[in-house]
Tab-separated table of C-alpha atoms in Angstrom:
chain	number	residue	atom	x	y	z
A	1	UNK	CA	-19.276	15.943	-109.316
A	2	UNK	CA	-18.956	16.600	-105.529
A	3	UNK	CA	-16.667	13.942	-103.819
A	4	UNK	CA	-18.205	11.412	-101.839
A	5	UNK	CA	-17.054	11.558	-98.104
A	6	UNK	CA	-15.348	8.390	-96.463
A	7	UNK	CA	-17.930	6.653	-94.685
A	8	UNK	CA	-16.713	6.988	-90.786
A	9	UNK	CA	-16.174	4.180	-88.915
A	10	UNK	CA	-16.987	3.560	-84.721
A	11	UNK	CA	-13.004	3.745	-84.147
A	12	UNK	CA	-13.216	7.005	-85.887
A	13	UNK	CA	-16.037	8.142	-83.764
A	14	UNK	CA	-14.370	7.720	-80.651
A	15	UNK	CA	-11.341	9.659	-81.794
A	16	UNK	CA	-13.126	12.363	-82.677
A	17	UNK	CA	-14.577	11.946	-79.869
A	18	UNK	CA	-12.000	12.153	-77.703
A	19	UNK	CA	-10.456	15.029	-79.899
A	20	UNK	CA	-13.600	17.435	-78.442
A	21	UNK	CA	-13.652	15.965	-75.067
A	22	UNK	CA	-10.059	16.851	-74.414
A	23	UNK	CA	-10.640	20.477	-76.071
A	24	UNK	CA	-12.814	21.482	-73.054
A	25	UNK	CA	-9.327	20.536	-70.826
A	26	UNK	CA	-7.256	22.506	-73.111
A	27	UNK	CA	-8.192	25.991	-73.157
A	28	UNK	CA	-5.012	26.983	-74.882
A	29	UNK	CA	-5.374	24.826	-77.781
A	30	UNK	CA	-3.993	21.229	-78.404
A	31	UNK	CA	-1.319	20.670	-80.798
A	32	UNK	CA	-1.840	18.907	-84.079
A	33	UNK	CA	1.398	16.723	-83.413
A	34	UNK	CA	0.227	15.794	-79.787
A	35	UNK	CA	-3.114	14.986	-81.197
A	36	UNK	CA	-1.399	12.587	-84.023
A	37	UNK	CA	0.591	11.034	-81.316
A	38	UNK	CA	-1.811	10.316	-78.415
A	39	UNK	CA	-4.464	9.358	-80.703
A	40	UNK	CA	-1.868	6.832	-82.881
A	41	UNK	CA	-2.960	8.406	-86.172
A	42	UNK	CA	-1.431	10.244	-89.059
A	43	UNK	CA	-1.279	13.788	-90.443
A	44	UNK	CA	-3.582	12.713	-92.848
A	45	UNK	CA	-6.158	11.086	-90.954
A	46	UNK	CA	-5.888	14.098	-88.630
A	47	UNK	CA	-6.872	16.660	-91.278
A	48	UNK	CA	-9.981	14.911	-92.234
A	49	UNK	CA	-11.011	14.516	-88.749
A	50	UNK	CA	-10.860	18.696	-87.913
A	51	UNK	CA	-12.403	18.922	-91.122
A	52	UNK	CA	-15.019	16.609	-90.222
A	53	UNK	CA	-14.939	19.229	-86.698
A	54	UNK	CA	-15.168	21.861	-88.237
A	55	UNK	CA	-18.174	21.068	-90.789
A	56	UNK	CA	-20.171	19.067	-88.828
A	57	UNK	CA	-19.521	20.623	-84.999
A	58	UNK	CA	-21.050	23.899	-84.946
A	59	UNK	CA	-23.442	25.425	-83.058
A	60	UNK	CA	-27.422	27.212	-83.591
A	61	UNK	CA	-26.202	29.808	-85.992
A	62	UNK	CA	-23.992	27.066	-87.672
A	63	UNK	CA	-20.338	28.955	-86.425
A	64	UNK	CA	-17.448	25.805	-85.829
A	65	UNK	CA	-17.134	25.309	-82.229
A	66	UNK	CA	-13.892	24.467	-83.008
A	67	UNK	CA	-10.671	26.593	-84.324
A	68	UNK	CA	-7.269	25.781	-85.761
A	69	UNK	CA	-4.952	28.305	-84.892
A	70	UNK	CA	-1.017	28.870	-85.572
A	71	UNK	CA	1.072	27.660	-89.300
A	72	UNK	CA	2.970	24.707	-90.030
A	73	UNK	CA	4.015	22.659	-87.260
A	74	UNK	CA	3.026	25.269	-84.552
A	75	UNK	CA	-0.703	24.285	-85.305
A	76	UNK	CA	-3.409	23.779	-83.076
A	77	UNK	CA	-6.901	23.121	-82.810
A	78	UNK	CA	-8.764	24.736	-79.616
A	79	UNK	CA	-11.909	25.709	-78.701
A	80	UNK	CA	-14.300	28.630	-80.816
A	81	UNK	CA	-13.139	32.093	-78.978
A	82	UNK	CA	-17.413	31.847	-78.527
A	83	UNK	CA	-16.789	28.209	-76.308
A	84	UNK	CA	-14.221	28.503	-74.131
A	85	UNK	CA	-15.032	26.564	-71.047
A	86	UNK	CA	-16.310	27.949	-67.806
A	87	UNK	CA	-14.672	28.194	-64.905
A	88	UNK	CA	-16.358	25.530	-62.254
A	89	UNK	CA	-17.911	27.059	-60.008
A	90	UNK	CA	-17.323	25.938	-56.035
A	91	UNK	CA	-20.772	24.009	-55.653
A	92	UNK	CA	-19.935	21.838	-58.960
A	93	UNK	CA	-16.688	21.245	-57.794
A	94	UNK	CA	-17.976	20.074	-54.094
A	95	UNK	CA	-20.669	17.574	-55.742
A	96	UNK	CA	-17.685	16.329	-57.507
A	97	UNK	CA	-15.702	15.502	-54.696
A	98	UNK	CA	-18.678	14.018	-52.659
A	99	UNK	CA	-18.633	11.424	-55.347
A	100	UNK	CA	-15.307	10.394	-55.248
A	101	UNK	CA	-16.313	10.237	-51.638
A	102	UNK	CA	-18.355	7.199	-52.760
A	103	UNK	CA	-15.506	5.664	-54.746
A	104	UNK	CA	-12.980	5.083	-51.634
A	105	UNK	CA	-13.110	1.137	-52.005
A	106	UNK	CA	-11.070	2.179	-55.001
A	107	UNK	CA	-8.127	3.182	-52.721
A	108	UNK	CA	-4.996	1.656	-53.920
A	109	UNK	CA	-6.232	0.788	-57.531
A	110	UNK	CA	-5.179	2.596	-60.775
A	111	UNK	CA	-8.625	3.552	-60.455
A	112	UNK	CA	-8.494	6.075	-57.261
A	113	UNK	CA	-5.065	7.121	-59.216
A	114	UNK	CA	-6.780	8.624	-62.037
A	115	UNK	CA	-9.554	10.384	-60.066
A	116	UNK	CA	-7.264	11.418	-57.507
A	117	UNK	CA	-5.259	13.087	-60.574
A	118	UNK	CA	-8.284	14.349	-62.175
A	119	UNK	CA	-9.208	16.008	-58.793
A	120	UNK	CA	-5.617	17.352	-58.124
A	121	UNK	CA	-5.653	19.176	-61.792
A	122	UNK	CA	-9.091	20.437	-61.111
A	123	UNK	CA	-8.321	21.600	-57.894
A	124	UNK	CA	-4.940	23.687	-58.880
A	125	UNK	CA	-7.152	25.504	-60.994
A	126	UNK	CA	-9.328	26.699	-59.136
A	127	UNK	CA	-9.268	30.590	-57.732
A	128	UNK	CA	-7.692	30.816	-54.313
A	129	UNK	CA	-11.456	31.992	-52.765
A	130	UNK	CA	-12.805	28.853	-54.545
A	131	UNK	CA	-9.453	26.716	-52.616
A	132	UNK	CA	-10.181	28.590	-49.527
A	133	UNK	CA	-14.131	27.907	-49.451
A	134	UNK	CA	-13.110	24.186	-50.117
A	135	UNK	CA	-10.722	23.843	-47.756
A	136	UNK	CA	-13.016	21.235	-45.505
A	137	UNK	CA	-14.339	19.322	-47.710
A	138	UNK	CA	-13.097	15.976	-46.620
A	139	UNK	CA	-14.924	16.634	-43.403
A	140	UNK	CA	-18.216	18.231	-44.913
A	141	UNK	CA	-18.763	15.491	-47.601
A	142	UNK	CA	-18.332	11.520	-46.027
A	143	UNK	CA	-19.434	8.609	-47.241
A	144	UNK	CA	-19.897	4.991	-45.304
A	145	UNK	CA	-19.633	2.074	-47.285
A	146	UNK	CA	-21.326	-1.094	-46.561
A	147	UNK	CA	-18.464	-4.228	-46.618
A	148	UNK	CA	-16.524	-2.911	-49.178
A	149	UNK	CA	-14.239	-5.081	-51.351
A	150	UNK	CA	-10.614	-4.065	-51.293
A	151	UNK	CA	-8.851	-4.129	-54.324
A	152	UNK	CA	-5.460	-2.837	-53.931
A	153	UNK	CA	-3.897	-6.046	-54.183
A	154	UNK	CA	-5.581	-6.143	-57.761
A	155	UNK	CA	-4.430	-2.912	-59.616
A	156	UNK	CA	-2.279	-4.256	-62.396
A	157	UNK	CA	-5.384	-6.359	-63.365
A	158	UNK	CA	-7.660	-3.135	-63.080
A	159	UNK	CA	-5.349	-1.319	-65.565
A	160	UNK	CA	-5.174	-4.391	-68.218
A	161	UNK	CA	-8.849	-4.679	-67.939
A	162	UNK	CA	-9.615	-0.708	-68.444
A	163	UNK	CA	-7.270	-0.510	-71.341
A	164	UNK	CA	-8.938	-3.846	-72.991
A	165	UNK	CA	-12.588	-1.874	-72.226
A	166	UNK	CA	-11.135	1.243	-74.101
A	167	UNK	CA	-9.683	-0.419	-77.145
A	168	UNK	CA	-11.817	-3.602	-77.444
A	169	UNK	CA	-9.345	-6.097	-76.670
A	170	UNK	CA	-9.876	-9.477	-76.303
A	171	UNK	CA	-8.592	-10.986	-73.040
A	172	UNK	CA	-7.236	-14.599	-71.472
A	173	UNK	CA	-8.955	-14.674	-67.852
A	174	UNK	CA	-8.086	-17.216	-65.461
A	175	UNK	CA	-10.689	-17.170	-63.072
A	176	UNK	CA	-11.190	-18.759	-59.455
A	177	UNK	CA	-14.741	-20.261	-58.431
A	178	UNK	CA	-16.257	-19.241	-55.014
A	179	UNK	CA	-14.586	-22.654	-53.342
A	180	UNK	CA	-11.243	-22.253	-55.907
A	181	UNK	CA	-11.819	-24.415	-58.772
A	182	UNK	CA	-12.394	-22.363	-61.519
A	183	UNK	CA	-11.665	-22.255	-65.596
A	184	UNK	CA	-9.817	-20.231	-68.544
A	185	UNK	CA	-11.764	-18.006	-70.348
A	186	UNK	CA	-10.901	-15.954	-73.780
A	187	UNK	CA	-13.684	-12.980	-72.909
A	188	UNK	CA	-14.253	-9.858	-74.688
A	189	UNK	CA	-15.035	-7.457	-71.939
A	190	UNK	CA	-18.306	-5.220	-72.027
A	191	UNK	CA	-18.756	-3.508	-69.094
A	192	UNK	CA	-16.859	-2.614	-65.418
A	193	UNK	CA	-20.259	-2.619	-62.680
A	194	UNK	CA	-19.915	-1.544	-59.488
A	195	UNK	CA	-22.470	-3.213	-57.035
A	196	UNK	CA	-22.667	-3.430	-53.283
A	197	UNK	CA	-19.120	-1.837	-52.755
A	198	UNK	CA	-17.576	-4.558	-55.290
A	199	UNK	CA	-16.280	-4.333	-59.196
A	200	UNK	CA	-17.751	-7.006	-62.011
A	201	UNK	CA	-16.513	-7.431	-65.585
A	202	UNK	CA	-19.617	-8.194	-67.860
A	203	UNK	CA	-19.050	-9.486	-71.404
A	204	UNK	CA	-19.098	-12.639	-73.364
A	205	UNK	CA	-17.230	-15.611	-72.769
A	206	UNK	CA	-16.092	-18.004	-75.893
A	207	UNK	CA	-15.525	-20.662	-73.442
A	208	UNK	CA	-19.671	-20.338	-72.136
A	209	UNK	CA	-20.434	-19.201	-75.508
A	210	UNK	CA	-22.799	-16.305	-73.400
A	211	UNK	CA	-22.712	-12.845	-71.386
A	212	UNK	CA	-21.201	-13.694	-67.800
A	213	UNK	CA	-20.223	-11.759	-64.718
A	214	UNK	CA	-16.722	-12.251	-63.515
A	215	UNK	CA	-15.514	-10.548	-60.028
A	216	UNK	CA	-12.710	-8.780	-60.194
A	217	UNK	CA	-11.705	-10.175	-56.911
A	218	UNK	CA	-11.398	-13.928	-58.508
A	219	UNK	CA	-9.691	-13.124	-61.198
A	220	UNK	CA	-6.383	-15.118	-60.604
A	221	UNK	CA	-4.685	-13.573	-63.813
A	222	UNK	CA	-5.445	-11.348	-66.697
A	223	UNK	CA	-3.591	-10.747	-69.869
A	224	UNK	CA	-3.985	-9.463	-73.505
A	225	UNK	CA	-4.570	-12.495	-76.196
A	226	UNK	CA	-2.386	-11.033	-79.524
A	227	UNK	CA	-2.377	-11.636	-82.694
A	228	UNK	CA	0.211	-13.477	-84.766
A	229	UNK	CA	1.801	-9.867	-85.049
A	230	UNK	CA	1.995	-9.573	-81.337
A	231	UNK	CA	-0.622	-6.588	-81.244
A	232	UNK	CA	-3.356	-7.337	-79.105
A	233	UNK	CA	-6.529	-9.506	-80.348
A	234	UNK	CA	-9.616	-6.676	-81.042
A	235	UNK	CA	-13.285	-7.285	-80.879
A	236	UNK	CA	-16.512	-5.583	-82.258
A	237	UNK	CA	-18.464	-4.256	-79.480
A	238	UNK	CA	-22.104	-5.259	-80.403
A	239	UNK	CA	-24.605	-2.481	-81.249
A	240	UNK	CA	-27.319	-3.068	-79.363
A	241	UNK	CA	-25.479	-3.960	-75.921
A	242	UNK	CA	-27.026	-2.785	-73.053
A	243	UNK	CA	-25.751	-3.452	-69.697
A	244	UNK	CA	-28.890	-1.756	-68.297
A	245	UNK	CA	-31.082	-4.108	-70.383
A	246	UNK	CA	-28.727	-6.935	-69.396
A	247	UNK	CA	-29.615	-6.751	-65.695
A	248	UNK	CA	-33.640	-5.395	-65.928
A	249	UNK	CA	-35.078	-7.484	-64.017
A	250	UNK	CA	-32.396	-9.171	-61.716
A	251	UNK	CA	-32.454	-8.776	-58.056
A	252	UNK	CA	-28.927	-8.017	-57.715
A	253	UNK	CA	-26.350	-9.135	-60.834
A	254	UNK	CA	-27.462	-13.041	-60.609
A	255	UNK	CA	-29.856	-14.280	-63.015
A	256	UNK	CA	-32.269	-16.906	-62.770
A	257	UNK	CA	-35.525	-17.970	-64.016
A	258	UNK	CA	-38.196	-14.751	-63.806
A	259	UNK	CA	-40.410	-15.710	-60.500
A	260	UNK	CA	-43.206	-13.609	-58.917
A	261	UNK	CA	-42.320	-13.393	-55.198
A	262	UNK	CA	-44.763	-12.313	-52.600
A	263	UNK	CA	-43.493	-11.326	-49.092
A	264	UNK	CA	-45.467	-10.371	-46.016
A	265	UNK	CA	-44.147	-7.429	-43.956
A	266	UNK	CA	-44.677	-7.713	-40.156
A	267	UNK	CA	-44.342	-4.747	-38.752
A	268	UNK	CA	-44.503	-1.267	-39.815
A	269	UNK	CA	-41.100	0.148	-38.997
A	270	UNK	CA	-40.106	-2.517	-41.349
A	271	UNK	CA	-42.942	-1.225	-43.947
A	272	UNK	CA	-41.612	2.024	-43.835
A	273	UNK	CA	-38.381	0.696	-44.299
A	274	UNK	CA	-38.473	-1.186	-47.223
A	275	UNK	CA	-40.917	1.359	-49.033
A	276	UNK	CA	-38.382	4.181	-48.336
A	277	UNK	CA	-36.262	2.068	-50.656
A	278	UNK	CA	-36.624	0.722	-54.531
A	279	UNK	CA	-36.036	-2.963	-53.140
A	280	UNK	CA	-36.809	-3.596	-57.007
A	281	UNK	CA	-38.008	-1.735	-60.040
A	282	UNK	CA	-41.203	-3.947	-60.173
A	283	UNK	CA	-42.096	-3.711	-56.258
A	284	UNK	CA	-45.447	-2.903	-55.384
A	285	UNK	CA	-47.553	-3.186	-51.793
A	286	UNK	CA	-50.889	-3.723	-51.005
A	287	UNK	CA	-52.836	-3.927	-47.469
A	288	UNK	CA	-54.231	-7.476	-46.748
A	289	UNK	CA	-55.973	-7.593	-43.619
A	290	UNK	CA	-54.063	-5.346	-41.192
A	291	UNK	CA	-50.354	-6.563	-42.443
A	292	UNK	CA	-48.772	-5.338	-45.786
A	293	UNK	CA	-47.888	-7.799	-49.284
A	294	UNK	CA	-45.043	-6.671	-51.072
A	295	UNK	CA	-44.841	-8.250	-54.779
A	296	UNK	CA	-42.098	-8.642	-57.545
A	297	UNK	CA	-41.326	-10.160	-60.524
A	298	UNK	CA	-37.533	-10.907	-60.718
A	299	UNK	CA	-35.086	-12.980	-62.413
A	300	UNK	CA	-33.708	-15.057	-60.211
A	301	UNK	CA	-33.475	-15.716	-56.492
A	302	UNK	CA	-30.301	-16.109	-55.027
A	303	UNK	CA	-29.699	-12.406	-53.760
A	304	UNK	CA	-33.396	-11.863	-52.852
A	305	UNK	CA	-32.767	-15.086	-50.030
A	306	UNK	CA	-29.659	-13.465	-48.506
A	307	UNK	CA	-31.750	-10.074	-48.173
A	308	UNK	CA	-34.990	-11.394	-46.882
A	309	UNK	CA	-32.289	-13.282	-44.127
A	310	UNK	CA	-31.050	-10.080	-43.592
A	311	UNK	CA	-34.384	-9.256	-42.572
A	312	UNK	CA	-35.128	-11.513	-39.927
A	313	UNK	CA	-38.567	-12.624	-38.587
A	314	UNK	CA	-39.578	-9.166	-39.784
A	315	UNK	CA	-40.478	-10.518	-43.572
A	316	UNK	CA	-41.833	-13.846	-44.395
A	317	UNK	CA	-41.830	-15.694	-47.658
A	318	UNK	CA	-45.178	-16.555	-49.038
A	319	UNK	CA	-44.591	-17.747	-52.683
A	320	UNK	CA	-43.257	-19.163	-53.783
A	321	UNK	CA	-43.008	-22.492	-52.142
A	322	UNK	CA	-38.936	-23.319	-52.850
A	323	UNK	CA	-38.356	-19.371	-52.173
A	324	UNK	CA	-40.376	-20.210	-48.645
A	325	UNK	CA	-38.738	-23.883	-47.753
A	326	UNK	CA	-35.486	-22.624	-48.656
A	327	UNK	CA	-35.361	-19.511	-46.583
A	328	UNK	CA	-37.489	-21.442	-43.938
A	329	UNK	CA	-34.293	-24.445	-44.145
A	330	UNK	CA	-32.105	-21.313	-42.952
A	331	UNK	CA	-33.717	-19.885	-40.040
A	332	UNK	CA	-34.191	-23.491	-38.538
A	333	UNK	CA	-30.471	-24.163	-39.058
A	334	UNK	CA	-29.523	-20.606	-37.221
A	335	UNK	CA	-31.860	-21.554	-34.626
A	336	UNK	CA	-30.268	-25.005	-33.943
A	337	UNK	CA	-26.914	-22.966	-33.809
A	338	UNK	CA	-28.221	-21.063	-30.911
A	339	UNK	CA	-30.400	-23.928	-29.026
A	340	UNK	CA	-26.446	-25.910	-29.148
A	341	UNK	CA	-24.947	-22.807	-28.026
């Protein structure tokens, strides 16, 4: 009878995972004891994973893509001879470093320290024509950030909170409210956003018993919650989590109630504007008697008011009503600012 195969498990997954990620960064082959060590596992568990490689991970004519080569405790598995890697060629490498470009708000975080070492391995790699050709890049590839949030003051919580997103590890956050109060929470962390120049944690909350955002920036401390065995506290990352689906909808990361919003465009330097730009996935513009209607459907309000400030006199509210009185409230206020001034 043909023995049954242990049923893999998602932990499992991402080791193996990892194991063929890493191959394509190890053209020389990666050692079986290396492997047992950075992945915490045991000789055992190893040999059923590269058999599980070697079965499963082949390619159109069914050949392993992967290849265990030296005896005894020389062994290692590498890539096919048939997959080495490809050398990157220059153009790869320069979209590359225009989006780190993007990334600088980063600077000072463990964050920028890992792509910064990414980049510096990649780089020494590279042919000396391919060095030479690149040698202006931080002058051919610039990026300008709008108000970006700086976080090097906040590294040592960056590196708890990536490690707790790797290994699903539950976390104590003491978090600050925009005026300073603010509350405990035991949260199991989801997802690390970046919106607007700015970092958010999204997962669930036991304290809120719900998915929340939390900004990095208020987070006043941040530590592991162990177990009675002082290993740290895991969680089960739900299957059908989506931070895309979590956000469809949103204008911005705040939620609200889902509200259809109709604006009326003034001008049409600002009509080219906005339509030059997905404002929202549901916007959509119609003429109405010589001016323009833009229309969404979004959950929740509280970003849309600070852009359609932003704006100015060039964009009025038209529904709904509390949209329209609140953002009318504002411009009186800024106007009796300037009539006292």
């Amino acid at each position: 009878m043909k023995k049954l195969r242990r049923k893999p498990t998602y932990g499992a997954a991402i080791r193996l995972a990892r194991i063929a990620s890493e191959l394509f960064s190890k053209p020389y082959g990666w050692s079986f004891e290396a492997i047992e060590n950075s992945l915490e596992i045991s000789g055992r568990t190893l040999a059923r994973y590269v058999s599980v490689l070697r079965s499963d991970l082949v390619d159109s004519r069914g050949s392993p893509l992967v290849e265990v080569v030296g005896t005894g405790a020389a062994r290692k598995l590498r890539l096919a001879s048939s997959m080495k890697a490809q050398e990157p060629s220059s153009y790869q490498v320069a979209l590359l470093y225009f989006s780190m470009t993007v990334l600088k708000f980063l600077e000072g975080t463990v964050l920028e320290e890992g792509v910064e070492g990414l980049w510096e391995k990649l780089y020494q790699n590279l042919t000396l024509t391919q060095q030479t050709r690149l040698s202006d890049l931080q002058r051919k590839f610039y990026a300008v950030l709008y108000a970006p949030k700086d976080y090097a003051a906040f590294s040592d919580q960056l590196d708890i909170i990536l490690r707790a997103l790797l290994d699903q590890s539950r976390l104590k956050v003491d978090y600050a409210g925009l005026t300073g109060e603010g509350n405990v929470h035991d949260f199991d962390p989801y997802s690390l956003i970046a919106y607007r120049g700015g970092l958010y944690l999204l997962g669930h909350s036991h304290r809120t018993n719900a998915i929340i955002y939390l900004a990095i920036e208020r987070i006043r401390s941040v530590n592991f919650i162990r177990q009675d065995d002082g290993k740290p506290a895991r969680f089960i990352y739900p299957r059908g989590f989506d931070p895309a689906v979590h956000t469809q909808g949103t204008f911005g990361i705040v939620e609200g109630p889902e509200t259809r919003v109709e604006l009326k465009i003034h001008n049409e330097q600002t009509v080219a504007y906005v339509r030059s730009r997905t404002i929202h996935r549901t916007q959509r513009f119609t003429r109405r008697r010589g001016s323009t209607i833009m229309t969404m459907d979004i959950r929740g309000t509280t970003e849309l008011a600070n852009w359609i400030m932003s704006m100015g006199a060039w964009i009025e509210v038209l529904k709904p009503l509390s949209l329209r009185s609140d953002i009318a409230k504002r411009h009186a206020e800024a106007a009796r600012l300037y009539r006292a001034g």
